[in-house]
PDB file of C-alpha atoms in Angstrom:
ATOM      1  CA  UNK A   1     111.545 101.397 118.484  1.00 70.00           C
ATOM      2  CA  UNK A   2     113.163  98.275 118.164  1.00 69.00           C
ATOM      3  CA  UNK A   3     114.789  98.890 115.131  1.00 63.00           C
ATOM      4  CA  UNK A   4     115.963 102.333 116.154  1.00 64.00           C
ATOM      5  CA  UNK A   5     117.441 100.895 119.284  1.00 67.00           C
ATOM      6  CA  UNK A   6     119.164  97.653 117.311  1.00 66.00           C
ATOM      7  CA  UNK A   7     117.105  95.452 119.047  1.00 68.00           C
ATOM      8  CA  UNK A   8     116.366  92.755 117.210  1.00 72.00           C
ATOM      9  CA  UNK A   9     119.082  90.519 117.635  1.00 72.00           C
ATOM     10  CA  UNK A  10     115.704  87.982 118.609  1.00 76.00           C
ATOM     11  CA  UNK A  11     114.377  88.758 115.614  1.00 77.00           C
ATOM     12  CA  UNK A  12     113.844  84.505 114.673  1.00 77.00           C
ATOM     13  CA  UNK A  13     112.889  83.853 118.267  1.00 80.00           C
ATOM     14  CA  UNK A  14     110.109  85.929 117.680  1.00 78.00           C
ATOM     15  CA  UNK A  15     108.979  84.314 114.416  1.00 77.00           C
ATOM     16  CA  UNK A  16     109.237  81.061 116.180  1.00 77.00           C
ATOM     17  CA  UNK A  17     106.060  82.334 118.262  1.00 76.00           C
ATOM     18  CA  UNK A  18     104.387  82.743 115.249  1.00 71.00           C
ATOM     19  CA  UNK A  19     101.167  80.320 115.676  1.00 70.00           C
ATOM     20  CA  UNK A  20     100.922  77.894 112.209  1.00 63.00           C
ATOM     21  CA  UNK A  21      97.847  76.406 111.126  1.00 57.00           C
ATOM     22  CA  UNK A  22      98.929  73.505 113.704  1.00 50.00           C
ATOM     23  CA  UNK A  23      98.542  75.832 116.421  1.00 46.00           C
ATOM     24  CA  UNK A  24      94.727  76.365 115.932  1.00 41.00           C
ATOM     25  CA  UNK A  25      95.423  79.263 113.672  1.00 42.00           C
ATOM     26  CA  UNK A  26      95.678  82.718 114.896  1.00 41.00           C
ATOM     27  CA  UNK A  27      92.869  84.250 115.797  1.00 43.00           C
ATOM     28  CA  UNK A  28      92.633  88.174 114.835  1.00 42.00           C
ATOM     29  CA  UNK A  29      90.368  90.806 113.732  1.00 40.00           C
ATOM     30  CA  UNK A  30      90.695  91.648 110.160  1.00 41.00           C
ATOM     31  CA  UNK A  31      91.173  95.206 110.636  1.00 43.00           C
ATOM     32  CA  UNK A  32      94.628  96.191 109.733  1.00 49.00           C
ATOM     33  CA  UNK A  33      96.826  93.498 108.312  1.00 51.00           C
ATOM     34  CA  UNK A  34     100.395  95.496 109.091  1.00 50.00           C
ATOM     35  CA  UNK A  35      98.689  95.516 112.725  1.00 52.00           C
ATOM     36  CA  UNK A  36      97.955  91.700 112.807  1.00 54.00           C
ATOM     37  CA  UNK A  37     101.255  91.061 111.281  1.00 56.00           C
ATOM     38  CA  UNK A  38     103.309  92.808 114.187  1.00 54.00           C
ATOM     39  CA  UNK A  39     100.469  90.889 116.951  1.00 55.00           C
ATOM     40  CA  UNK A  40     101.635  87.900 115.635  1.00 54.00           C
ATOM     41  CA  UNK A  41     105.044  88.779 116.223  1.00 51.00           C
ATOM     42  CA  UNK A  42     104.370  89.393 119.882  1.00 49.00           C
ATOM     43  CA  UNK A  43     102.494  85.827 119.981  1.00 47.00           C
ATOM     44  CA  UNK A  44     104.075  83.166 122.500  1.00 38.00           C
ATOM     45  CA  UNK A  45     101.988  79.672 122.633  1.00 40.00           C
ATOM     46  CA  UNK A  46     103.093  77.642 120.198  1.00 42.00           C
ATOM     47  CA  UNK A  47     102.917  73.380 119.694  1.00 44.00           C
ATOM     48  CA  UNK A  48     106.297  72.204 118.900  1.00 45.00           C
ATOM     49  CA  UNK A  49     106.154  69.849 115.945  1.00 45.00           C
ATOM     50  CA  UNK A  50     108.490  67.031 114.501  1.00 50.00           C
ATOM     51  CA  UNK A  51     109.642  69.401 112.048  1.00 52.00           C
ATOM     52  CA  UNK A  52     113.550  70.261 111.741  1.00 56.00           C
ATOM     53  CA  UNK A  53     113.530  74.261 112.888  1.00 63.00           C
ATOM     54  CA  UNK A  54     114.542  75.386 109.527  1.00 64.00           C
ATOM     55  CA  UNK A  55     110.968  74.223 108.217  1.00 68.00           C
ATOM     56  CA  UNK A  56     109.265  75.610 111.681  1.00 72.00           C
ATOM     57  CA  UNK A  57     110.503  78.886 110.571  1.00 76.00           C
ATOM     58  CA  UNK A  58     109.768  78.917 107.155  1.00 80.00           C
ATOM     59  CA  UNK A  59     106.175  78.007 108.561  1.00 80.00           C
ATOM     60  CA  UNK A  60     105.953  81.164 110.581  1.00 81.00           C
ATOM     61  CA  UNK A  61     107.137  83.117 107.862  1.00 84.00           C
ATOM     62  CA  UNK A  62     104.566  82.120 105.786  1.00 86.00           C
ATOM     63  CA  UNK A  63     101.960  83.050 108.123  1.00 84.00           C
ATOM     64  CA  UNK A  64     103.611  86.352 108.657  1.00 84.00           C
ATOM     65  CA  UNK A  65     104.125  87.148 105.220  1.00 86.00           C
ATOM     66  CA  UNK A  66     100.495  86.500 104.828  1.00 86.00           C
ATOM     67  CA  UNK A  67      99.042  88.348 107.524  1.00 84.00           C
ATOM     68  CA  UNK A  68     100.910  91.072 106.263  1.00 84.00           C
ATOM     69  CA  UNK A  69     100.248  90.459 102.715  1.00 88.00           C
ATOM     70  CA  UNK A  70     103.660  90.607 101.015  1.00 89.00           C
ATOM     71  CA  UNK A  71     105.894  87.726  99.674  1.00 89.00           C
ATOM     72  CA  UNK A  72     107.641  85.401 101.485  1.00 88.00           C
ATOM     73  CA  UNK A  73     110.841  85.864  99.376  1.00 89.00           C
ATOM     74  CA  UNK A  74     110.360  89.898 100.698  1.00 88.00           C
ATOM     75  CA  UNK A  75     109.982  89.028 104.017  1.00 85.00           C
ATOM     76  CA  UNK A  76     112.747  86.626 104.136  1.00 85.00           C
ATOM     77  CA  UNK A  77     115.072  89.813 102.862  1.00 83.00           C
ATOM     78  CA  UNK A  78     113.277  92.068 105.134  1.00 81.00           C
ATOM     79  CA  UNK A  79     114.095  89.843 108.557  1.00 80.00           C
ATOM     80  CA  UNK A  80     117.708  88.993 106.731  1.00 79.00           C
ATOM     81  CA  UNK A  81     118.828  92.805 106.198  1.00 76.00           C
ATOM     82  CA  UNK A  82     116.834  93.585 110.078  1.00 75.00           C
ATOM     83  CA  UNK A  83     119.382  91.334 111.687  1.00 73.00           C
ATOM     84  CA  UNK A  84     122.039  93.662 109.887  1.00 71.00           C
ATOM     85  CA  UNK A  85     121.460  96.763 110.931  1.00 62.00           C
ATOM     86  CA  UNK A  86     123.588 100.476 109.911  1.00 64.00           C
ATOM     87  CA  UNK A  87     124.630  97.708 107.105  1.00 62.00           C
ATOM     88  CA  UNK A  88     124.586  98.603 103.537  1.00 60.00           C
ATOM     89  CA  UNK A  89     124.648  95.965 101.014  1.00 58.00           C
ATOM     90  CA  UNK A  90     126.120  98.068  98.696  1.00 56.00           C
ATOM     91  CA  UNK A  91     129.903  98.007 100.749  1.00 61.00           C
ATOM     92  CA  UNK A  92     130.104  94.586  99.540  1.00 62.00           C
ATOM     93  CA  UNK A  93     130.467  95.796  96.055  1.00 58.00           C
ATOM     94  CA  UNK A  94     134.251  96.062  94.479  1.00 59.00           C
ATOM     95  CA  UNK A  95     136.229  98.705  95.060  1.00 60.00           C
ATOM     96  CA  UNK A  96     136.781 100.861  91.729  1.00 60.00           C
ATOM     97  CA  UNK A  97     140.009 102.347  91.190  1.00 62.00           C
ATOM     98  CA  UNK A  98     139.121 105.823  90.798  1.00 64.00           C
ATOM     99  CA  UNK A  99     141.560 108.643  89.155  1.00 62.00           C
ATOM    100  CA  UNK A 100     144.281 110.131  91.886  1.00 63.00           C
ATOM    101  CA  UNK A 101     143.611 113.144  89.797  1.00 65.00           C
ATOM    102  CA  UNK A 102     140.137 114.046  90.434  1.00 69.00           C
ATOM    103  CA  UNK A 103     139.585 114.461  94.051  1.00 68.00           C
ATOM    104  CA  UNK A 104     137.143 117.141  94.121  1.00 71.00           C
ATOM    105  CA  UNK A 105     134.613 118.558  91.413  1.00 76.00           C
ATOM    106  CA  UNK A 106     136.883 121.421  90.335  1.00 77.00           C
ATOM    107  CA  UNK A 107     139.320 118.757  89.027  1.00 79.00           C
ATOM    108  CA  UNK A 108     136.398 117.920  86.914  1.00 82.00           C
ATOM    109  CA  UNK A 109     136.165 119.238  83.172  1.00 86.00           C
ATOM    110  CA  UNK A 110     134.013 118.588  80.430  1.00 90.00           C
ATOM    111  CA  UNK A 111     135.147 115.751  78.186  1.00 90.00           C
ATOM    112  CA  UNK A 112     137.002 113.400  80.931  1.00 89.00           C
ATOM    113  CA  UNK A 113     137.009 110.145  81.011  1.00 91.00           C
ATOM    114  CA  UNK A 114     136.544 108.109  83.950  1.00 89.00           C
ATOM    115  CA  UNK A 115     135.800 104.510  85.912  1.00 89.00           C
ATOM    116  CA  UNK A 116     132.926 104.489  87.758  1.00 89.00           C
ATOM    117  CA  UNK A 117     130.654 102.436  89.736  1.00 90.00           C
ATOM    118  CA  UNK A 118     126.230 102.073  89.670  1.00 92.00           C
ATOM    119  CA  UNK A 119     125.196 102.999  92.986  1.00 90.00           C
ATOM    120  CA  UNK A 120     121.014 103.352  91.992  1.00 93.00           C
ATOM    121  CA  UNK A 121     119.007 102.837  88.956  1.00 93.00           C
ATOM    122  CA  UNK A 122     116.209 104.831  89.125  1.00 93.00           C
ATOM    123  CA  UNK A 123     113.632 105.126  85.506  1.00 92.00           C
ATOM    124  CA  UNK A 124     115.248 108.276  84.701  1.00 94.00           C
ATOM    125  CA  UNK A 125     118.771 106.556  84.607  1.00 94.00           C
ATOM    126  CA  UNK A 126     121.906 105.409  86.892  1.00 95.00           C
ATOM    127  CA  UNK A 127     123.743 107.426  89.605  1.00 95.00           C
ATOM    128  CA  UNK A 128     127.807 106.834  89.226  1.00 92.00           C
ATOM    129  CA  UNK A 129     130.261 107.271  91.957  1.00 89.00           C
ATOM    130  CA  UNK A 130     133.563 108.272  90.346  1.00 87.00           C
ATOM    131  CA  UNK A 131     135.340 109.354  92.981  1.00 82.00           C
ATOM    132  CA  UNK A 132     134.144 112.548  94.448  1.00 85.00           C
ATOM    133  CA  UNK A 133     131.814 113.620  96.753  1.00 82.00           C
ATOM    134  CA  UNK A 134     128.657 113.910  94.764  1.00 87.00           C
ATOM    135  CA  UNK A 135     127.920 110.761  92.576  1.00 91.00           C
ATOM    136  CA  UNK A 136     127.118 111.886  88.869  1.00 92.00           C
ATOM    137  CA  UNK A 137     123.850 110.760  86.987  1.00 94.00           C
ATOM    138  CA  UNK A 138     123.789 109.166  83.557  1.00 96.00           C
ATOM    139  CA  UNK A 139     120.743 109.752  81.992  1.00 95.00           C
ATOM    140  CA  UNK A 140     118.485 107.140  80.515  1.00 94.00           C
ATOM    141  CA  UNK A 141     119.321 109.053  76.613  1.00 93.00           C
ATOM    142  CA  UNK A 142     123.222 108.692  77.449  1.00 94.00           C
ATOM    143  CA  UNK A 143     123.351 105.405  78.477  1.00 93.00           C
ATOM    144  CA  UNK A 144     123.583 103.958  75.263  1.00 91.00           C
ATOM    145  CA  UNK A 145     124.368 104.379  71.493  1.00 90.00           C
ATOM    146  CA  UNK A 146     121.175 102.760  70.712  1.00 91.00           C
ATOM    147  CA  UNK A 147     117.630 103.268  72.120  1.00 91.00           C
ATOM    148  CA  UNK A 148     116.880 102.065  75.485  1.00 91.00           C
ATOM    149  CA  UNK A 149     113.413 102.002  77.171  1.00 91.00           C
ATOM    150  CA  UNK A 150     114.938 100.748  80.682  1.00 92.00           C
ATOM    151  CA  UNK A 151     118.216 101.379  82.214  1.00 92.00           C
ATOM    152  CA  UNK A 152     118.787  98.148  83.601  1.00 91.00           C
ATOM    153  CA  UNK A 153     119.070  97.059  79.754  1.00 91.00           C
ATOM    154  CA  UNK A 154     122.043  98.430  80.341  1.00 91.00           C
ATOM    155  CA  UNK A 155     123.220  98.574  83.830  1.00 93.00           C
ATOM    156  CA  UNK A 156     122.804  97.279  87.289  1.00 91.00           C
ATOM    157  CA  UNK A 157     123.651  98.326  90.709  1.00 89.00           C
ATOM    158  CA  UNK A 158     127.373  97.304  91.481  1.00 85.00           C
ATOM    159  CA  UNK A 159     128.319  97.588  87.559  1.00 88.00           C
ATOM    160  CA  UNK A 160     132.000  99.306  86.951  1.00 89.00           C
ATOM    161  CA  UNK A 161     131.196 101.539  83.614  1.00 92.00           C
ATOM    162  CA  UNK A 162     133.732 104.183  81.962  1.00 92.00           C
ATOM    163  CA  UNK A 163     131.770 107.470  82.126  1.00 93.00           C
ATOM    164  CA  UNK A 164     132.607 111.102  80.123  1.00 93.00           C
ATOM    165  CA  UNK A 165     131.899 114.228  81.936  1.00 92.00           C
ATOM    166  CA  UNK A 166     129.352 116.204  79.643  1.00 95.00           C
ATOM    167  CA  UNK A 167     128.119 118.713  81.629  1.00 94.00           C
ATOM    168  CA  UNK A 168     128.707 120.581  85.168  1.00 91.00           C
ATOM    169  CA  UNK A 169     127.481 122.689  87.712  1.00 89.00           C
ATOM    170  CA  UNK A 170     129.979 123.443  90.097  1.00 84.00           C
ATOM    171  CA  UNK A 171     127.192 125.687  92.023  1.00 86.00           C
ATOM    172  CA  UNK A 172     124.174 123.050  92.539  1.00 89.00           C
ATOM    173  CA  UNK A 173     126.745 120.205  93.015  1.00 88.00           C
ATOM    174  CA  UNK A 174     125.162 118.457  89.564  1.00 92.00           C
ATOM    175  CA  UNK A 175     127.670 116.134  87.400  1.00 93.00           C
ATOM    176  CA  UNK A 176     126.152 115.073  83.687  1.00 94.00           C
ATOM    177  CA  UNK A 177     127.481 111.410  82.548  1.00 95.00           C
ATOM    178  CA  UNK A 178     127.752 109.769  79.501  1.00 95.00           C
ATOM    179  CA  UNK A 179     127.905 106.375  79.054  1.00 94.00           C
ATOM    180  CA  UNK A 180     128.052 106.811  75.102  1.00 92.00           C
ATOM    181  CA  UNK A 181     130.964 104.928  72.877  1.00 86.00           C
ATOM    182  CA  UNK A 182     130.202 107.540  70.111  1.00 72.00           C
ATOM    183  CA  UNK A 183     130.995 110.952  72.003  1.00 61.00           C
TER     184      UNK A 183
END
């Protein structure tokens, strides 16, 4: 509810109620870990220590990320991109200067050549914004002239790659790309 409300702006005052091993440890049933996790969210009493409140923090998060039995590097990202929310971390990512041309997919035709930019790798291969409504996919056999097992060989999310149209379906809203030198 919280997050669908944006309230979280309190998400580190929370953490800060986290109890450390200082605190007597908390004490909960081992049950459900993501349910332990949130209680300790919700816990108040703590002692305050001589530490600077950078390192209390990290302390809580520890705990946290134990109790809920996940990294502290992913938890750190988690209660980063929490604080942030309706925020994508992709609109940080430069701009590419797409063709005034091709505006819609009937300006499209097999053989173009275009700019793009990675929005997802997924195993299959990468999904390419280049310009138009519906991002085109380059799959994991047309991403490069030699043979690839994983497409971030090749790419990553954010990447600006030149693309050729090889195949599309105007009805299912489906663009083919080709990352290929030799086409």
């Amino acid at each position: 509810n919280d997050l669908k409300n944006t309230n979280l702006n309190d998400i580190n005052e929370r953490i800060m109620k986290i109890k450390v091993k200082e605190d007597k440890k908390i004490q909960m049933s081992s049950r459900n870990n993501r349910l332990k996790g949130l209680e300790a969210l919700s816990q108040i009493n703590f002692k305050e220590e001589k530490k600077p409140a950078r390192e209390k923090i990290k302390d809580r998060v520890k705990v946290l990320a134990e109790e809920l039995n996940i990294g502290v590097p992913t938890l750190t990202d988690i209660v980063e991109e929490l604080k942030k929310p309706g925020r994508d971390p992709r609109d940080e990512m430069p701009k590419v200067i797409f063709r005034s041309d091709v505006m819609k997919m009937e300006d499209m035709e097999v053989g173009m050549k275009l700019k793009g930019t990675v929005r997802n790798v997924v195993d299959f291969g990468a999904f390419v914004d280049i310009g138009v409504k519906q991002d085109g996919l380059v799959h994991l056999s047309e991403m490069s002239d030699k043979f690839i097992k994983n497409p971030m060989e090749v790419v990553q999310v954010g990447d600006v790659v030149d693309v050729t149209i090889i195949k599309l379906d105007k009805e299912r809203q489906r663009i083919g790309l080709s990352m290929k030198t030799k086409r």
